[in-house]
């Protein structure tokens, strides 16, 4: 009977790994799940996207019979964003792959997915830090009243839009002890959002270590999620433009009997609607 030899090419298949890494990335994300994914740049020449933001033309006015309506000019501001490449690589020796100890190939998939996801999350958080609506509550730690004041910067008339407040895990304890905190374990099944631990002051709380601490102050973005049901093309707060999904390539190093595996993703995260983000600053407790 012929011997069956295990080859590295049987264990490390770039196409299979790309699918596995792509599938695992969403499970590692905390900020990016609340962004809109835009793939319109895929397969299209160019690496720069222009993001428009239209200025409201104002409320309608009364017009007498036979009178003329004032014609308003729609104005817009734009922000350009350039697609960039996020990469991570790992090397596996033949001994590690063939020894049968653990699952190094599977662990490589997990580590690459975690690395790419962390970079995407970092960029999403950096984009949110550029919000123009800022609540300066840096003189005190996070609290129910401070969150209310920050949310009111949206100047909502109905106040019913879903909002997510990203906070650092070290800020969680103080809010959990607040009598107005509603724990997610008391929700109906399937109601909680990705990473949500509960709700306070109309905000869904999502802890993330990506929330920066600057000079003893946490910079916590509050993001409006619910789109206006009357406006189908309403611009979301955060958009991730993708040029290409995760790509895996391998390179064999025969002198060291090592296989190098690299992963990349081409994308850019953009703050696409500043009216939907408030950057709330709270003192480190």
Short mmCIF file of N, CA and C in Angstrom, two decimals, residues 149-259:
data_model
loop_
_atom_site.label_atom_id
_atom_site.label_comp_id
_atom_site.label_asym_id
_atom_site.label_seq_id
_atom_site.Cartn_x
_atom_site.Cartn_y
_atom_site.Cartn_z
N UNK A 149 -26.62 65.23 29.56
CA UNK A 149 -26.16 66.51 29.01
C UNK A 149 -25.47 66.31 27.66
N UNK A 150 -24.69 65.24 27.55
CA UNK A 150 -23.99 64.97 26.29
C UNK A 150 -24.97 64.62 25.18
N UNK A 151 -25.94 63.78 25.49
CA UNK A 151 -26.93 63.36 24.49
C UNK A 151 -27.75 64.55 24.00
N UNK A 152 -28.01 65.51 24.87
CA UNK A 152 -28.83 66.67 24.50
C UNK A 152 -28.14 67.56 23.46
N UNK A 153 -26.85 67.35 23.23
CA UNK A 153 -26.17 68.10 22.18
C UNK A 153 -26.69 67.72 20.79
N UNK A 154 -27.34 66.57 20.68
CA UNK A 154 -27.95 66.18 19.41
C UNK A 154 -29.16 67.06 19.07
N UNK A 155 -29.72 67.69 20.10
CA UNK A 155 -30.90 68.55 19.93
C UNK A 155 -32.03 67.80 19.22
N UNK A 156 -32.31 66.61 19.69
CA UNK A 156 -33.39 65.81 19.10
C UNK A 156 -34.75 66.33 19.56
N UNK A 157 -35.70 66.30 18.66
CA UNK A 157 -37.06 66.71 19.00
C UNK A 157 -37.86 65.53 19.54
N UNK A 158 -37.60 64.35 19.00
CA UNK A 158 -38.33 63.16 19.44
C UNK A 158 -37.55 62.39 20.51
N UNK A 159 -36.23 62.35 20.37
CA UNK A 159 -35.41 61.69 21.37
C UNK A 159 -35.52 60.19 21.39
N UNK A 160 -35.93 59.59 20.25
CA UNK A 160 -36.17 58.15 20.24
C UNK A 160 -35.15 57.38 19.42
N UNK A 161 -34.13 58.04 18.92
CA UNK A 161 -33.14 57.36 18.11
C UNK A 161 -32.27 56.46 18.97
N UNK A 162 -31.94 55.28 18.43
CA UNK A 162 -31.01 54.40 19.13
C UNK A 162 -29.63 55.03 19.14
N UNK A 163 -28.98 54.94 20.28
CA UNK A 163 -27.64 55.50 20.42
C UNK A 163 -26.73 54.50 21.10
N UNK A 164 -25.47 54.51 20.71
CA UNK A 164 -24.47 53.68 21.36
C UNK A 164 -23.43 54.58 22.01
N UNK A 165 -23.14 54.31 23.26
CA UNK A 165 -22.08 55.02 23.98
C UNK A 165 -20.92 54.05 24.17
N UNK A 166 -19.80 54.37 23.53
CA UNK A 166 -18.59 53.57 23.72
C UNK A 166 -17.85 54.10 24.95
N UNK A 167 -17.60 53.23 25.90
CA UNK A 167 -16.90 53.63 27.11
C UNK A 167 -15.81 52.63 27.43
N UNK A 168 -14.83 53.05 28.19
CA UNK A 168 -13.74 52.15 28.57
C UNK A 168 -14.23 51.18 29.65
N UNK A 169 -13.76 49.94 29.65
CA UNK A 169 -14.21 48.98 30.67
C UNK A 169 -14.02 49.49 32.10
N UNK A 170 -13.02 50.35 32.33
CA UNK A 170 -12.80 50.88 33.67
C UNK A 170 -13.89 51.87 34.09
N UNK A 171 -14.72 52.29 33.14
CA UNK A 171 -15.83 53.20 33.48
C UNK A 171 -17.12 52.45 33.76
N UNK A 172 -17.11 51.15 33.51
CA UNK A 172 -18.34 50.37 33.57
C UNK A 172 -18.89 50.25 34.98
N UNK A 173 -18.01 49.99 35.96
CA UNK A 173 -18.47 49.70 37.32
C UNK A 173 -19.34 50.81 37.88
N UNK A 174 -18.93 52.05 37.68
CA UNK A 174 -19.68 53.18 38.22
C UNK A 174 -21.09 53.24 37.66
N UNK A 175 -21.25 52.93 36.36
CA UNK A 175 -22.58 52.98 35.76
C UNK A 175 -23.42 51.77 36.16
N UNK A 176 -22.78 50.61 36.33
CA UNK A 176 -23.53 49.41 36.76
C UNK A 176 -24.20 49.64 38.11
N UNK A 177 -23.57 50.42 38.97
CA UNK A 177 -24.10 50.67 40.30
C UNK A 177 -25.16 51.78 40.32
N UNK A 178 -25.32 52.47 39.19
CA UNK A 178 -26.31 53.53 39.11
C UNK A 178 -27.71 52.93 39.05
N UNK A 179 -28.66 53.45 39.81
CA UNK A 179 -30.02 52.89 39.83
C UNK A 179 -30.73 53.00 38.48
N UNK A 180 -30.27 53.87 37.59
CA UNK A 180 -30.89 54.02 36.28
C UNK A 180 -30.32 53.06 35.23
N UNK A 181 -29.31 52.29 35.62
CA UNK A 181 -28.69 51.34 34.69
C UNK A 181 -29.60 50.13 34.49
N UNK A 182 -29.81 49.75 33.21
CA UNK A 182 -30.61 48.57 32.87
C UNK A 182 -29.67 47.54 32.26
N UNK A 183 -29.47 46.44 32.94
CA UNK A 183 -28.53 45.42 32.48
C UNK A 183 -29.09 44.68 31.27
N UNK A 184 -28.21 44.33 30.33
CA UNK A 184 -28.63 43.64 29.11
C UNK A 184 -29.19 42.26 29.40
N UNK A 185 -28.83 41.66 30.53
CA UNK A 185 -29.37 40.33 30.85
C UNK A 185 -30.85 40.38 31.21
N UNK A 186 -31.40 41.59 31.34
CA UNK A 186 -32.83 41.75 31.59
C UNK A 186 -33.62 42.04 30.31
N UNK A 187 -32.91 42.14 29.17
CA UNK A 187 -33.56 42.37 27.88
C UNK A 187 -34.27 41.10 27.43
N UNK A 188 -35.18 41.27 26.49
CA UNK A 188 -35.73 40.12 25.79
C UNK A 188 -34.65 39.53 24.88
N UNK A 189 -34.73 38.26 24.61
CA UNK A 189 -33.72 37.59 23.79
C UNK A 189 -33.63 38.25 22.42
N UNK A 190 -32.40 38.49 21.96
CA UNK A 190 -32.18 39.04 20.62
C UNK A 190 -32.27 40.54 20.53
N UNK A 191 -32.46 41.23 21.65
CA UNK A 191 -32.61 42.69 21.63
C UNK A 191 -31.27 43.40 21.74
N UNK A 192 -30.33 42.82 22.49
CA UNK A 192 -29.04 43.47 22.73
C UNK A 192 -28.22 43.57 21.45
N UNK A 193 -27.47 44.67 21.33
CA UNK A 193 -26.58 44.87 20.19
C UNK A 193 -25.24 44.18 20.45
N UNK A 194 -24.39 44.15 19.45
CA UNK A 194 -23.08 43.54 19.57
C UNK A 194 -22.27 44.20 20.68
N UNK A 195 -21.86 43.41 21.67
CA UNK A 195 -21.02 43.92 22.75
C UNK A 195 -21.74 44.73 23.80
N UNK A 196 -23.05 44.88 23.70
CA UNK A 196 -23.80 45.73 24.63
C UNK A 196 -23.92 45.07 26.00
N UNK A 197 -23.69 45.84 27.06
CA UNK A 197 -23.82 45.32 28.42
C UNK A 197 -25.06 45.85 29.13
N UNK A 198 -25.67 46.89 28.57
CA UNK A 198 -26.84 47.47 29.20
C UNK A 198 -27.14 48.84 28.64
N UNK A 199 -28.04 49.56 29.33
CA UNK A 199 -28.49 50.86 28.82
C UNK A 199 -28.64 51.85 29.97
N UNK A 200 -28.33 53.12 29.68
CA UNK A 200 -28.55 54.19 30.63
C UNK A 200 -28.76 55.49 29.86
N UNK A 201 -29.71 56.29 30.31
CA UNK A 201 -30.02 57.59 29.69
C UNK A 201 -30.27 57.46 28.20
N UNK A 202 -30.90 56.37 27.79
CA UNK A 202 -31.23 56.17 26.38
C UNK A 202 -30.06 55.72 25.52
N UNK A 203 -28.92 55.42 26.13
CA UNK A 203 -27.74 54.98 25.38
C UNK A 203 -27.43 53.51 25.67
N UNK A 204 -27.15 52.79 24.61
CA UNK A 204 -26.69 51.40 24.76
C UNK A 204 -25.19 51.44 25.04
N UNK A 205 -24.77 50.77 26.06
CA UNK A 205 -23.38 50.83 26.50
C UNK A 205 -22.56 49.69 25.91
N UNK A 206 -21.49 50.05 25.22
CA UNK A 206 -20.58 49.06 24.62
C UNK A 206 -19.17 49.35 25.12
N UNK A 207 -18.65 48.54 26.04
CA UNK A 207 -17.28 48.75 26.54
C UNK A 207 -16.25 48.41 25.47
N UNK A 208 -15.20 49.22 25.40
CA UNK A 208 -14.11 48.96 24.45
C UNK A 208 -12.84 49.60 24.98
N UNK A 209 -11.76 48.81 24.98
CA UNK A 209 -10.47 49.35 25.38
C UNK A 209 -9.90 50.30 24.34
N UNK A 210 -10.58 50.40 23.20
CA UNK A 210 -10.17 51.34 22.16
C UNK A 210 -10.49 52.79 22.55
N UNK A 211 -11.38 52.98 23.53
CA UNK A 211 -11.70 54.34 23.97
C UNK A 211 -10.44 54.95 24.58
N UNK A 212 -9.95 56.06 24.02
CA UNK A 212 -8.66 56.61 24.47
C UNK A 212 -8.75 57.34 25.81
N UNK A 213 -7.65 57.27 26.54
CA UNK A 213 -7.48 58.03 27.78
C UNK A 213 -6.40 59.07 27.52
N UNK A 214 -6.78 60.34 27.53
CA UNK A 214 -5.85 61.41 27.21
C UNK A 214 -5.75 62.37 28.39
N UNK A 215 -4.58 62.42 29.01
CA UNK A 215 -4.35 63.32 30.14
C UNK A 215 -5.40 63.13 31.24
N UNK A 216 -5.71 61.87 31.54
CA UNK A 216 -6.66 61.57 32.60
C UNK A 216 -8.12 61.76 32.23
N UNK A 217 -8.39 61.88 30.92
CA UNK A 217 -9.77 62.08 30.45
C UNK A 217 -10.12 61.04 29.40
N UNK A 218 -11.24 60.34 29.60
CA UNK A 218 -11.73 59.38 28.61
C UNK A 218 -12.54 60.12 27.55
N UNK A 219 -12.27 59.81 26.28
CA UNK A 219 -13.00 60.43 25.17
C UNK A 219 -13.97 59.39 24.60
N UNK A 220 -15.22 59.47 25.00
CA UNK A 220 -16.22 58.44 24.71
C UNK A 220 -17.18 58.91 23.61
N UNK A 221 -17.16 58.29 22.45
CA UNK A 221 -18.11 58.67 21.39
C UNK A 221 -19.52 58.15 21.68
N UNK A 222 -20.50 59.00 21.41
CA UNK A 222 -21.91 58.60 21.43
C UNK A 222 -22.40 58.68 19.99
N UNK A 223 -22.89 57.56 19.47
CA UNK A 223 -23.23 57.47 18.05
C UNK A 223 -24.72 57.18 17.87
N UNK A 224 -25.38 58.00 17.06
CA UNK A 224 -26.78 57.75 16.72
C UNK A 224 -26.83 56.67 15.64
N UNK A 225 -27.66 55.66 15.87
CA UNK A 225 -27.72 54.53 14.95
C UNK A 225 -28.95 54.54 14.06
N UNK A 226 -30.08 54.86 14.63
CA UNK A 226 -31.34 54.72 13.89
C UNK A 226 -31.47 55.77 12.80
N UNK A 227 -31.67 55.31 11.59
CA UNK A 227 -31.85 56.23 10.46
C UNK A 227 -33.27 56.76 10.45
N UNK A 228 -33.44 57.91 9.83
CA UNK A 228 -34.77 58.49 9.66
C UNK A 228 -35.56 57.58 8.72
N UNK A 229 -36.68 57.01 9.16
CA UNK A 229 -37.44 56.10 8.31
C UNK A 229 -37.97 56.76 7.05
N UNK A 230 -38.01 58.10 7.03
CA UNK A 230 -38.51 58.81 5.86
C UNK A 230 -37.40 59.12 4.86
N UNK A 231 -36.15 58.84 5.24
CA UNK A 231 -35.02 59.16 4.37
C UNK A 231 -34.22 57.89 4.12
N UNK A 232 -34.39 57.32 2.92
CA UNK A 232 -33.75 56.05 2.61
C UNK A 232 -32.24 56.17 2.47
N UNK A 233 -31.77 57.33 2.01
CA UNK A 233 -30.35 57.48 1.74
C UNK A 233 -29.65 58.34 2.78
N UNK A 234 -30.16 58.31 4.00
CA UNK A 234 -29.55 59.10 5.07
C UNK A 234 -28.12 58.63 5.30
N UNK A 235 -27.23 59.58 5.49
CA UNK A 235 -25.81 59.25 5.65
C UNK A 235 -25.55 58.74 7.07
N UNK A 236 -24.90 57.58 7.22
CA UNK A 236 -24.62 57.03 8.54
C UNK A 236 -23.50 57.80 9.24
N UNK A 237 -23.37 57.59 10.54
CA UNK A 237 -22.33 58.29 11.30
C UNK A 237 -20.94 57.84 10.87
N UNK A 238 -20.77 56.56 10.67
CA UNK A 238 -19.45 55.98 10.38
C UNK A 238 -19.58 55.04 9.19
N UNK A 239 -18.65 55.15 8.25
CA UNK A 239 -18.67 54.28 7.07
C UNK A 239 -17.28 53.69 6.86
N UNK A 240 -17.26 52.39 6.55
CA UNK A 240 -16.00 51.72 6.18
C UNK A 240 -16.06 51.42 4.70
N UNK A 241 -15.19 52.06 3.94
CA UNK A 241 -15.12 51.82 2.50
C UNK A 241 -14.06 50.74 2.26
N UNK A 242 -14.47 49.66 1.60
CA UNK A 242 -13.55 48.56 1.35
C UNK A 242 -13.20 48.47 -0.14
N UNK A 243 -11.94 48.34 -0.40
CA UNK A 243 -11.46 48.13 -1.77
C UNK A 243 -11.35 46.65 -2.08
N UNK A 244 -10.98 45.89 -1.06
CA UNK A 244 -10.86 44.45 -1.22
C UNK A 244 -10.99 43.80 0.14
N UNK A 245 -11.60 42.62 0.16
CA UNK A 245 -11.75 41.88 1.39
C UNK A 245 -10.40 41.28 1.79
N UNK A 246 -10.37 40.55 2.87
CA UNK A 246 -9.13 39.95 3.36
C UNK A 246 -8.50 39.05 2.30
N UNK A 247 -7.20 39.23 2.12
CA UNK A 247 -6.44 38.42 1.17
C UNK A 247 -5.29 37.75 1.91
N UNK A 248 -5.13 36.46 1.70
CA UNK A 248 -4.06 35.69 2.34
C UNK A 248 -3.08 35.22 1.28
N UNK A 249 -1.79 35.40 1.54
CA UNK A 249 -0.76 34.87 0.66
C UNK A 249 0.29 34.15 1.50
N UNK A 250 0.89 33.11 0.92
CA UNK A 250 1.93 32.36 1.63
C UNK A 250 3.21 32.37 0.81
N UNK A 251 4.33 32.28 1.52
CA UNK A 251 5.63 32.20 0.86
C UNK A 251 6.48 31.16 1.57
N UNK A 252 7.01 30.25 0.80
CA UNK A 252 7.83 29.18 1.35
C UNK A 252 9.29 29.61 1.46
N UNK A 253 9.90 29.37 2.65
CA UNK A 253 11.31 29.65 2.88
C UNK A 253 12.03 28.31 3.06
N UNK A 254 12.52 27.73 1.95
CA UNK A 254 13.09 26.38 2.02
C UNK A 254 14.33 26.28 2.89
N UNK A 255 15.12 27.33 2.99
CA UNK A 255 16.35 27.25 3.78
C UNK A 255 16.07 27.07 5.27
N UNK A 256 14.94 27.58 5.72
CA UNK A 256 14.59 27.45 7.13
C UNK A 256 13.40 26.54 7.35
N UNK A 257 12.90 25.96 6.25
CA UNK A 257 11.70 25.11 6.32
C UNK A 257 10.58 25.82 7.08
N UNK A 258 10.32 27.04 6.64
CA UNK A 258 9.29 27.88 7.26
C UNK A 258 8.32 28.36 6.20
N UNK A 259 7.06 28.45 6.56
CA UNK A 259 6.05 29.03 5.67
C UNK A 259 5.56 30.33 6.27
#
